[in-house]
Amino acid sequence: MSQIGKEVETIRAREIQLAGPYPPKDPAGEVGLLRMVFAIPFGHAYSLMCNGPMSLHDLINRTPDLPAVAERALEYDCLVRDGNRLLTPDGEPYRSIESQLPLAEADIVGISAINAGDLHSVLRLLDLAGIPRRSADRTPGVHPLVIGGNQGLADPEPLADYLDVVAIGEADTSLPKLIRTLHAHRQDRHLTDGMPLLEQIARVPGLYVPSLYEPTYAPGGGVTSIRPKRLTIPPAVHAQYHPVGSLRSSHFLYPVTDGTAAGLHPVRGCRHTCGFCNLGVPPFRQAPLEMLTGYIDQLEHHGVRTIIISAPTFTQYKHRRELLEHIQAYARRAEAKGEQVTTIIGSIRADEISTDYLDAVTSLGDFGHLFTELNLPARARGVITVAPEWASGDLVALYGKTMTRERVDKAIDLCRETGHVNTVMLYFIVGAPGETHADRMAVADYARDVRARLGGDDAFVIVKLHQFMPKPGTVSQRLRMEDPDVAERYGEEIAAQLRSLVGEEEFGEHYRVLTNGASRMHLEVVCSRGDRRIGHVLEDLYDAGTDLNTVTKEQLVDALSRHRLDYERHLRHMDDAVLPWHTVDDVNREAEAQFGIQLAARESGV
């Protein structure tokens, strides 16, 4: 047996389908069932947490009349890294978990891009599978149809020449329609009245087919127009989101566990619409309590001892106390058997913390935050995340955040009173328009004050700094951004200021200041707001062997210049009439303009 085969057998032996086995499908018709493989750029344990592809995988396999089966292919442990590339051992084909057939023989390949700074993973996965990277080089019926999705493609243009289709928003309806369209097309081409397959797909709401749109490029970067090539193609593609009643349980629950950990998303979206965040773009929806408690019962039945609540706005869940009490009851039963249940909460809003919430969460016993699980000192007990975003109250208000200092202080006071929380992670943004040096230095004072308010000799504060990144689909999408090298320096200045305030010894013992790293942010600068030429720049860097995890500004500028693109142009305020992602842009223009007026007033001191 091949090395991939052995690893796949190990994976399958420990996986548990929490909703039971998939029903068999009858490969009716001349074409039979289509085979869709989700290529997930992570190892096995983390891949199970990728709710987007995992929920769609479950949807396809649990829909009896959908003429397809879904499979997965991962970054297996046995793969060999060679520069930017991944290679299979002994040159064997890159295979899926379920059928162990080569990925290149699939009918559809789905790739989820979680972050704009990691778009090069799409090139790596296509190379690994032996599938031509560019859509123009793939032959219909010979090569798979390649589909992309998720937040990393909020601006889909950098990969427009590499993806046949991009799913905008939630694909629970659009992907099944695509599958049925492809299946019908292969069964009987005469049923389609001669309309090419991609034109049919482009007419499905929520599906963007880049090759059917023609951009006119602006010098240095960006576009002056982007238009459909034919009258039958819609001029715009609108993101699809679905009411809670139409979402399957796998949209809220991890459908597969490896026997050690599993998780749930009690809510989708956010009740708030902060100007810098796209969590508030989809409508806010909550899972029925009985769905979640039933899932916890399944985890107990299978002996799964780590529960991940990965919704970033868990405190907005209406039945959070009842859910936590249900988990607590499970934890007590496990404790009676000498075993420990750990609950990891992805993120919460500090301005929504209450005494009831803290009483419930601290009664769980062992609980923490997903990010900090791998980064905390051993003495850490309970962990709470607080995201003020800015230390200056008027910046908080300007960007639509409700996290006032009074609310944060109240949350910290509640944490101190419980006695179970000794670690606070503070999220701050640096490099935003309207921000001053004094605003940044105030972050150090904020961190010092939070530790003092938390109290206790073992109180620990982590300051996590994120560079401001205007996200397509938000009212701040056109704003200028800081050079990531400068933003990295801001982080160093904040750390130095905090060290100066509290002293070297206390800083080393009780604080940590973390940044995202400039390399990833340099890629995000161009990938989050670039046009189709950016994909070719990524491909050049990838083929040259440049480490895209540590790429410098100089390397990126040089690669951009070979395509007559200007790095600085991507940092500027984008006052263009047409944005590269114009086809999928749903931002309210009036709200966007009003936000710009308010920001200009702050910057001018009015």
XYZ file of C-alpha atoms in Angstrom:
606
model
C 0.000 0.000 0.000
C 1.212 3.525 -0.810
C 2.161 5.986 1.944
C -0.878 8.137 1.183
C -3.010 5.006 1.263
C -1.673 4.042 4.695
C -2.260 7.537 6.062
C -5.762 7.638 4.622
C -6.601 4.299 6.225
C -5.432 5.664 9.584
C -7.575 8.775 9.122
C -10.658 6.784 8.196
C -10.194 4.422 11.134
C -10.439 7.239 13.675
C -13.105 9.404 12.035
C -16.684 9.386 13.331
C -19.625 10.659 11.263
C -21.583 12.364 14.017
C -24.873 12.352 12.091
C -24.466 8.702 11.132
C -23.203 7.132 7.900
C -24.082 8.691 4.581
C -26.967 7.039 2.717
C -25.921 5.119 -0.394
C -26.498 6.798 -3.729
C -27.606 5.109 -6.918
C -25.402 6.185 -9.838
C -28.433 6.468 -12.153
C -28.127 7.784 -15.667
C -25.525 7.411 -18.363
C -23.063 9.763 -16.716
C -23.520 8.391 -13.195
C -22.599 10.349 -10.110
C -20.207 13.254 -10.332
C -17.221 13.189 -8.007
C -16.429 16.416 -6.169
C -13.262 16.627 -4.089
C -12.656 19.407 -1.572
C -8.912 20.089 -1.494
C -8.234 21.477 1.987
C -4.808 23.096 2.540
C -4.411 21.837 6.118
C -3.600 18.677 8.030
C -6.328 16.323 9.218
C -7.152 17.739 12.663
C -7.427 21.331 11.459
C -9.306 20.349 8.295
C -12.198 19.084 10.424
C -12.604 22.634 11.765
C -12.995 24.097 8.242
C -16.736 24.465 8.450
C -17.205 25.798 4.912
C -15.921 22.813 2.912
C -16.887 20.292 5.593
C -20.527 21.448 5.685
C -20.759 21.368 1.875
C -19.124 17.932 1.841
C -21.821 16.756 4.243
C -24.585 18.506 2.279
C -23.687 16.761 -0.973
C -23.405 13.319 0.600
C -26.650 13.633 2.585
C -28.809 14.864 -0.305
C -30.162 11.686 -1.908
C -31.245 13.189 -5.218
C -28.097 15.237 -5.798
C -26.129 13.408 -8.537
C -22.727 13.632 -6.876
C -20.591 12.300 -4.061
C -18.180 14.503 -2.113
C -14.681 13.570 -0.998
C -11.706 15.295 0.637
C -7.991 15.596 0.013
C -5.705 17.138 2.646
C -2.130 18.156 3.170
C -1.217 14.656 4.328
C 1.651 14.220 6.781
C 3.550 12.083 4.281
C 3.730 14.831 1.648
C 7.199 16.209 0.975
C 7.827 19.957 0.850
C 10.109 21.142 -1.943
C 10.354 24.918 -1.769
C 6.849 26.251 -2.373
C 5.629 22.938 -3.705
C 4.269 19.826 -2.078
C 5.170 16.464 -3.583
C 3.715 13.028 -3.021
C 6.096 10.316 -1.804
C 7.523 8.190 -4.632
C 5.630 10.240 -7.214
C 2.301 8.536 -6.542
C -0.909 10.389 -7.466
C -2.415 12.809 -4.957
C -5.504 10.969 -3.746
C -8.724 11.625 -1.854
C -9.629 10.114 1.498
C -12.919 8.468 0.585
C -12.249 6.648 -2.704
C -8.450 7.020 -2.806
C -8.774 7.916 -6.476
C -6.498 10.620 -7.924
C -7.702 14.166 -7.390
C -6.987 14.932 -11.060
C -9.736 12.480 -12.064
C -12.462 14.320 -10.136
C -15.264 16.120 -11.963
C -15.165 19.120 -9.616
C -12.440 20.340 -7.275
C -13.356 22.823 -4.534
C -10.699 24.950 -2.830
C -11.448 27.162 0.152
C -9.350 30.324 0.503
C -9.644 31.486 4.108
C -7.173 34.366 3.900
C -6.158 36.657 1.024
C -2.514 36.356 2.081
C -2.576 32.617 1.398
C -3.980 32.537 -2.158
C -0.793 30.841 -3.353
C -2.033 27.676 -1.620
C -4.400 27.277 -4.585
C -1.401 27.038 -6.932
C 0.271 24.533 -4.616
C -2.794 22.267 -4.468
C -3.371 22.336 -8.230
C 0.300 21.481 -8.849
C 0.145 18.703 -6.280
C -2.850 17.193 -8.060
C -1.332 17.566 -11.523
C -4.153 19.878 -12.675
C -3.209 22.782 -14.994
C -3.222 25.967 -12.923
C -4.919 28.312 -15.344
C -8.498 27.861 -16.452
C -7.518 28.495 -20.085
C -5.151 25.509 -19.965
C -7.773 23.063 -18.681
C -9.889 20.986 -21.077
C -13.592 20.555 -20.185
C -14.431 16.913 -19.629
C -10.749 16.052 -19.201
C -9.793 18.257 -16.272
C -11.946 19.027 -13.248
C -14.011 22.176 -12.918
C -12.170 24.189 -10.239
C -14.291 26.195 -7.786
C -13.110 28.588 -5.080
C -14.845 30.178 -2.129
C -14.595 31.705 1.370
C -13.462 35.083 2.739
C -10.012 34.982 1.142
C -11.817 35.539 -2.153
C -13.820 38.587 -1.071
C -11.845 40.088 -3.938
C -11.842 37.141 -6.364
C -9.906 38.937 -9.109
C -6.320 37.878 -8.249
C -7.294 34.250 -8.951
C -9.695 35.015 -11.804
C -7.436 33.272 -14.338
C -7.031 30.201 -12.105
C -10.551 29.443 -10.865
C -13.370 28.438 -13.207
C -16.041 29.509 -10.712
C -16.098 31.441 -7.438
C -18.968 30.937 -4.970
C -19.948 34.293 -3.449
C -21.496 34.091 0.020
C -22.886 30.741 1.195
C -22.901 27.976 -1.406
C -25.602 25.770 0.148
C -27.928 26.508 -2.772
C -25.586 27.580 -5.563
C -23.265 24.549 -5.377
C -26.077 21.965 -5.719
C -27.387 23.955 -8.701
C -23.925 23.893 -10.253
C -23.715 20.127 -9.739
C -27.099 19.538 -11.351
C -26.170 21.814 -14.248
C -22.896 19.995 -14.880
C -24.550 16.589 -14.586
C -27.320 17.528 -17.046
C -24.782 19.024 -19.424
C -22.786 15.806 -19.518
C -25.852 13.611 -19.826
C -27.437 15.347 -22.761
C -25.909 18.473 -24.219
C -29.005 18.986 -26.399
C -31.112 19.772 -23.293
C -29.178 22.999 -22.795
C -30.201 24.568 -26.133
C -26.564 24.818 -27.074
C -25.669 27.251 -24.270
C -22.086 26.652 -23.118
C -21.694 25.138 -19.660
C -19.985 28.151 -18.072
C -22.722 30.475 -19.319
C -25.313 28.248 -17.641
C -23.314 28.293 -14.423
C -22.908 32.083 -14.564
C -26.691 32.470 -14.471
C -26.911 30.694 -11.100
C -27.272 33.314 -8.324
C -24.096 33.524 -6.237
C -21.753 31.977 -8.811
C -19.127 34.156 -10.462
C -17.444 32.869 -13.636
C -14.422 35.159 -14.104
C -13.606 34.089 -17.668
C -16.927 35.517 -18.852
C -16.006 39.054 -17.735
C -13.567 41.420 -19.424
C -11.594 43.961 -17.344
C -9.983 47.108 -18.700
C -6.822 47.685 -16.710
C -5.630 50.951 -15.243
C -1.883 51.791 -15.252
C -0.107 50.504 -12.150
C -3.045 48.457 -10.870
C -6.816 48.394 -10.740
C -9.422 48.593 -13.495
C -11.403 51.270 -15.265
C -14.189 48.831 -16.113
C -15.183 45.184 -15.897
C -18.014 43.983 -18.081
C -19.661 40.680 -19.029
C -18.574 39.420 -22.426
C -22.110 38.479 -23.485
C -25.583 39.866 -22.933
C -26.655 36.568 -21.351
C -24.196 37.080 -18.461
C -25.434 39.056 -15.438
C -23.545 42.338 -14.896
C -23.265 41.671 -11.137
C -23.104 38.634 -8.854
C -24.805 38.949 -5.489
C -23.700 37.017 -2.413
C -26.181 34.374 -1.296
C -27.115 33.918 2.368
C -29.848 31.683 3.666
C -32.402 31.859 6.479
C -31.756 29.624 9.456
C -34.601 27.289 8.510
C -32.947 26.375 5.212
C -29.517 25.659 6.716
C -28.632 22.080 7.521
C -27.176 21.090 10.887
C -23.683 20.764 9.365
C -23.717 24.539 8.846
C -23.652 24.904 12.645
C -21.940 21.662 13.714
C -18.691 19.952 12.795
C -20.046 16.883 10.985
C -16.923 14.730 11.529
C -14.662 14.210 14.553
C -11.360 12.432 14.957
C -12.547 11.209 18.356
C -10.645 13.819 20.345
C -12.243 17.162 19.457
C -15.363 18.514 17.786
C -17.041 21.870 17.554
C -20.084 23.976 16.896
C -21.057 27.399 15.553
C -24.074 28.512 17.602
C -24.459 31.670 15.508
C -23.659 32.794 11.985
C -22.930 36.448 11.310
C -23.030 39.267 13.856
C -25.634 41.694 15.150
C -23.171 44.583 14.720
C -21.900 46.123 11.482
C -18.492 47.570 12.313
C -16.953 49.524 9.445
C -13.789 47.411 9.274
C -15.272 43.924 9.710
C -17.195 41.620 7.376
C -18.685 39.444 10.129
C -21.780 41.616 9.969
C -22.230 41.147 6.209
C -24.256 37.901 6.337
C -27.522 38.065 8.271
C -27.339 37.070 11.934
C -28.749 33.563 12.526
C -28.875 31.295 15.564
C -28.936 27.521 15.789
C -31.850 25.917 17.663
C -30.789 25.001 21.201
C -31.994 21.419 20.844
C -29.714 20.986 17.818
C -26.683 21.972 19.889
C -27.546 20.046 23.057
C -28.265 16.943 20.996
C -24.829 17.339 19.425
C -23.169 17.589 22.849
C -24.942 14.359 23.801
C -23.439 12.705 20.722
C -19.971 13.892 21.702
C -20.442 12.420 25.161
C -21.624 9.146 23.654
C -18.461 8.932 21.536
C -16.152 10.096 24.340
C -15.088 13.317 22.623
C -13.525 15.387 25.413
C -12.625 18.675 23.687
C -15.485 20.951 22.610
C -14.756 23.964 20.416
C -17.280 26.802 20.303
C -15.865 28.637 17.316
C -18.486 31.317 16.674
C -16.744 34.718 16.970
C -19.873 36.248 18.526
C -20.907 33.501 20.955
C -22.136 36.001 23.548
C -24.866 36.959 21.072
C -26.341 33.460 21.203
C -29.735 33.656 22.886
C -29.441 30.304 24.679
C -25.762 30.464 25.632
C -26.384 29.838 29.332
C -28.494 26.745 28.663
C -25.867 25.445 26.244
C -23.033 25.994 28.714
C -25.032 24.315 31.470
C -25.533 21.309 29.198
C -21.776 21.133 28.579
C -21.151 21.541 32.294
C -23.375 18.563 33.076
C -21.381 16.488 30.585
C -18.104 17.679 32.146
C -19.280 16.625 35.623
C -20.238 13.150 34.431
C -16.835 12.789 32.771
C -15.094 14.028 35.914
C -16.846 11.313 37.913
C -15.087 8.838 35.615
C -11.729 10.524 36.162
C -11.727 12.265 32.760
C -11.615 15.950 31.824
C -13.762 17.839 29.323
C -12.168 20.994 27.901
C -14.262 23.730 26.303
C -12.473 26.150 23.982
C -14.377 29.313 23.091
C -13.234 30.913 19.846
C -14.102 34.502 20.656
C -16.648 36.642 22.450
C -17.558 40.305 22.661
C -16.506 41.766 26.001
C -19.302 44.334 25.875
C -21.762 41.434 25.902
C -20.227 39.633 28.885
C -22.509 39.321 31.877
C -22.276 37.812 35.344
C -24.533 34.990 34.180
C -22.238 34.286 31.238
C -19.079 34.210 33.349
C -20.741 32.089 36.018
C -21.742 29.617 33.351
C -18.450 29.561 31.468
C -16.221 29.377 34.542
C -18.304 26.525 35.920
C -17.102 24.472 32.952
C -13.796 24.003 34.715
C -11.184 23.813 31.955
C -11.921 26.445 29.330
C -9.903 28.727 27.120
C -9.541 30.544 23.806
C -8.690 28.749 20.583
C -5.769 30.961 19.539
C -4.162 31.053 22.962
C -4.328 27.317 23.549
C -1.044 27.006 21.673
C 0.536 30.196 22.942
C -0.127 30.550 26.651
C 2.217 29.876 29.569
C 1.456 26.766 31.549
C 0.106 28.744 34.503
C -2.785 30.184 32.461
C -6.228 29.329 33.777
C -9.365 30.866 32.324
C -8.869 32.961 29.194
C -11.089 35.810 28.009
C -10.634 37.741 24.777
C -11.460 41.434 24.588
C -11.342 43.337 21.290
C -11.401 47.087 21.928
C -9.661 47.477 18.497
C -8.519 50.992 19.477
C -7.534 52.563 22.787
C -9.054 55.918 21.791
C -12.779 56.062 22.354
C -13.532 58.298 19.378
C -11.777 55.876 16.998
C -13.821 53.035 18.474
C -17.004 54.999 17.810
C -15.913 56.192 14.356
C -15.393 52.662 13.068
C -18.749 51.524 14.453
C -17.455 49.447 17.348
C -19.540 49.409 20.541
C -16.640 48.416 22.792
C -16.404 51.499 25.017
C -13.804 51.658 27.771
C -16.571 51.546 30.385
C -17.875 48.276 28.979
C -14.404 46.740 28.849
C -13.717 47.817 32.443
C -16.978 46.208 33.503
C -16.032 42.971 31.750
C -12.607 42.899 33.439
C -14.220 43.621 36.812
C -16.532 40.666 36.291
C -13.558 38.467 35.371
C -11.746 39.485 38.554
C -14.795 38.811 40.703
C -15.218 35.260 39.393
C -11.642 34.406 40.361
C -11.406 31.937 37.474
C -9.954 34.209 34.779
C -6.300 35.190 34.984
C -5.516 35.797 31.305
C -6.920 38.457 28.993
C -6.159 38.719 25.295
C -6.593 42.239 23.923
C -7.078 42.690 20.186
C -6.033 46.068 18.766
C -5.828 47.462 15.236
C -2.868 49.597 14.143
C -2.334 51.665 11.019
C -5.943 52.749 10.487
C -6.789 56.073 8.827
C -7.422 58.687 11.505
C -5.005 57.050 13.955
C -2.212 59.081 15.557
C 1.012 58.225 17.388
C -0.711 59.090 20.672
C -3.544 56.691 19.834
C -1.044 53.875 19.401
C 0.893 54.649 22.565
C -2.398 54.582 24.464
C -2.557 50.829 23.702
C 0.316 50.290 26.158
C -1.520 52.221 28.883
C -4.656 50.223 28.119
C -2.837 46.895 28.543
C -1.220 48.018 31.805
C -4.569 49.199 33.172
C -6.310 45.942 32.225
C -3.747 43.865 34.121
C -4.029 46.133 37.146
C -7.818 45.896 37.061
C -7.727 42.106 36.617
C -5.531 41.833 39.700
C -3.665 38.845 41.089
C -0.009 37.903 40.987
C -0.555 35.593 38.017
C -2.597 38.010 35.859
C -1.390 37.834 32.261
C -2.197 40.139 29.329
C -1.604 39.350 25.665
C -1.746 42.274 23.236
C -2.530 40.974 19.738
C -1.978 43.654 17.110
C -3.629 43.436 13.704
C -2.830 45.800 10.877
C -5.832 47.676 9.541
C -6.809 45.995 6.291
C -9.691 47.475 4.288
C -11.850 44.482 3.419
C -13.867 44.252 0.211
C -17.523 44.208 1.108
C -17.241 46.683 4.009
C -17.757 50.453 4.117
C -14.002 50.887 4.719
C -13.040 48.970 1.550
C -11.683 52.061 -0.260
C -9.581 53.447 2.587
C -5.817 53.756 2.442
C -3.692 51.348 4.462
C -0.278 51.552 6.044
C 2.841 49.904 4.649
C 3.086 46.601 6.619
C 6.734 47.284 7.444
C 5.622 50.523 9.099
C 2.758 48.752 10.881
C 5.260 46.196 12.190
C 7.333 49.061 13.555
C 4.238 50.412 15.279
C 3.971 47.083 17.076
C 7.580 47.340 18.220
C 6.937 50.876 19.498
C 3.878 49.746 21.463
C 5.852 46.875 23.000
C 8.678 49.237 23.925
C 6.232 51.692 25.486
C 4.587 48.952 27.529
C 7.992 47.690 28.651
C 8.883 51.222 29.710
C 5.627 51.622 31.654
C 5.796 48.384 33.651
C 9.516 47.571 33.721
C 11.482 44.840 31.985
C 10.883 42.157 34.623
C 7.120 42.647 34.868
C 6.832 42.863 31.084
C 8.600 39.558 30.591
C 6.572 37.868 33.308
C 3.082 39.205 32.664
C 2.776 40.526 29.100
C 3.142 39.438 25.520
C 2.826 41.601 22.385
C 2.135 39.748 19.138
C 1.782 40.902 15.522
C 0.713 39.205 12.295
C 4.103 39.645 10.645
C 4.817 41.949 7.716
C 5.329 39.231 5.069
C 1.760 37.939 5.139
C 0.442 41.489 5.246
C 2.440 42.504 2.164
C 0.661 39.760 0.261
C -2.690 40.772 1.724
C -2.157 44.349 0.567
C -2.104 43.330 -3.084
C -4.290 40.215 -2.930
C -7.158 41.826 -1.029
C -7.609 44.700 -3.492
C -5.695 43.788 -6.657
C -6.831 42.923 -10.181
C -6.228 39.788 -12.252
C -2.601 40.621 -12.888
C -1.835 39.941 -9.223
C -2.409 36.226 -9.764
C 0.345 36.217 -12.380
C 2.644 37.993 -9.916
C 1.945 35.291 -7.316
C 2.615 32.617 -9.918
C 5.965 34.214 -10.833
C 7.049 34.360 -7.191
C 5.842 30.815 -6.616
C 7.734 29.458 -9.642
C 10.887 31.382 -8.708
C 10.931 29.555 -5.375
C 10.397 32.711 -3.330
C 9.184 31.715 0.118
C 5.728 33.301 0.140
C 5.529 32.976 3.915
C 8.508 35.313 4.348
C 8.356 37.392 1.167
C 9.769 40.895 1.622
C 8.413 44.133 0.269
C 11.441 44.404 -2.031
C 10.786 40.984 -3.559
C 7.129 41.779 -4.050
C 7.790 45.220 -5.539
C 10.251 43.690 -7.999
C 7.752 41.016 -9.078
C 4.987 43.607 -9.445
C 7.185 45.877 -11.563
C 7.692 43.089 -14.109
C 3.938 43.270 -14.710
C 3.964 47.089 -14.662
C 2.144 47.152 -11.331
C 2.812 49.607 -8.521
C 2.823 48.340 -4.935
C 2.109 51.804 -3.502
C -1.004 52.088 -5.658
C -2.540 49.240 -3.677
C -1.969 51.090 -0.398
C -3.692 54.311 -1.449
C -7.235 55.468 -0.873
C -9.139 53.902 -3.785
C -11.234 56.719 -5.184
C -11.657 54.840 -8.477
C -15.105 54.788 -10.038
C -14.731 51.023 -10.525
C -13.025 48.662 -8.063
C -11.379 45.407 -9.223
C -14.105 43.437 -7.411
C -16.874 45.605 -8.919
C -18.820 42.574 -10.182
C -19.346 41.227 -6.660
C -19.485 44.541 -4.755
C -22.699 44.918 -2.726
C -21.609 47.739 -0.393
C -24.124 50.538 0.055
C -22.544 53.521 -1.715
C -24.327 56.061 0.461
C -23.135 54.411 3.691
C -19.623 54.167 2.254
C -19.593 57.888 1.406
C -20.946 58.894 4.821
C -18.276 56.841 6.558
C -15.613 58.621 4.484
C -16.984 62.035 5.499
C -16.873 61.133 9.200
C -13.309 59.868 8.886
C -12.163 63.004 7.069
C -13.651 65.110 9.861
C -11.658 63.183 12.490
C -8.448 63.456 10.524
C -8.890 67.218 10.063
C -9.614 67.683 13.760
C -13.162 68.935 13.213
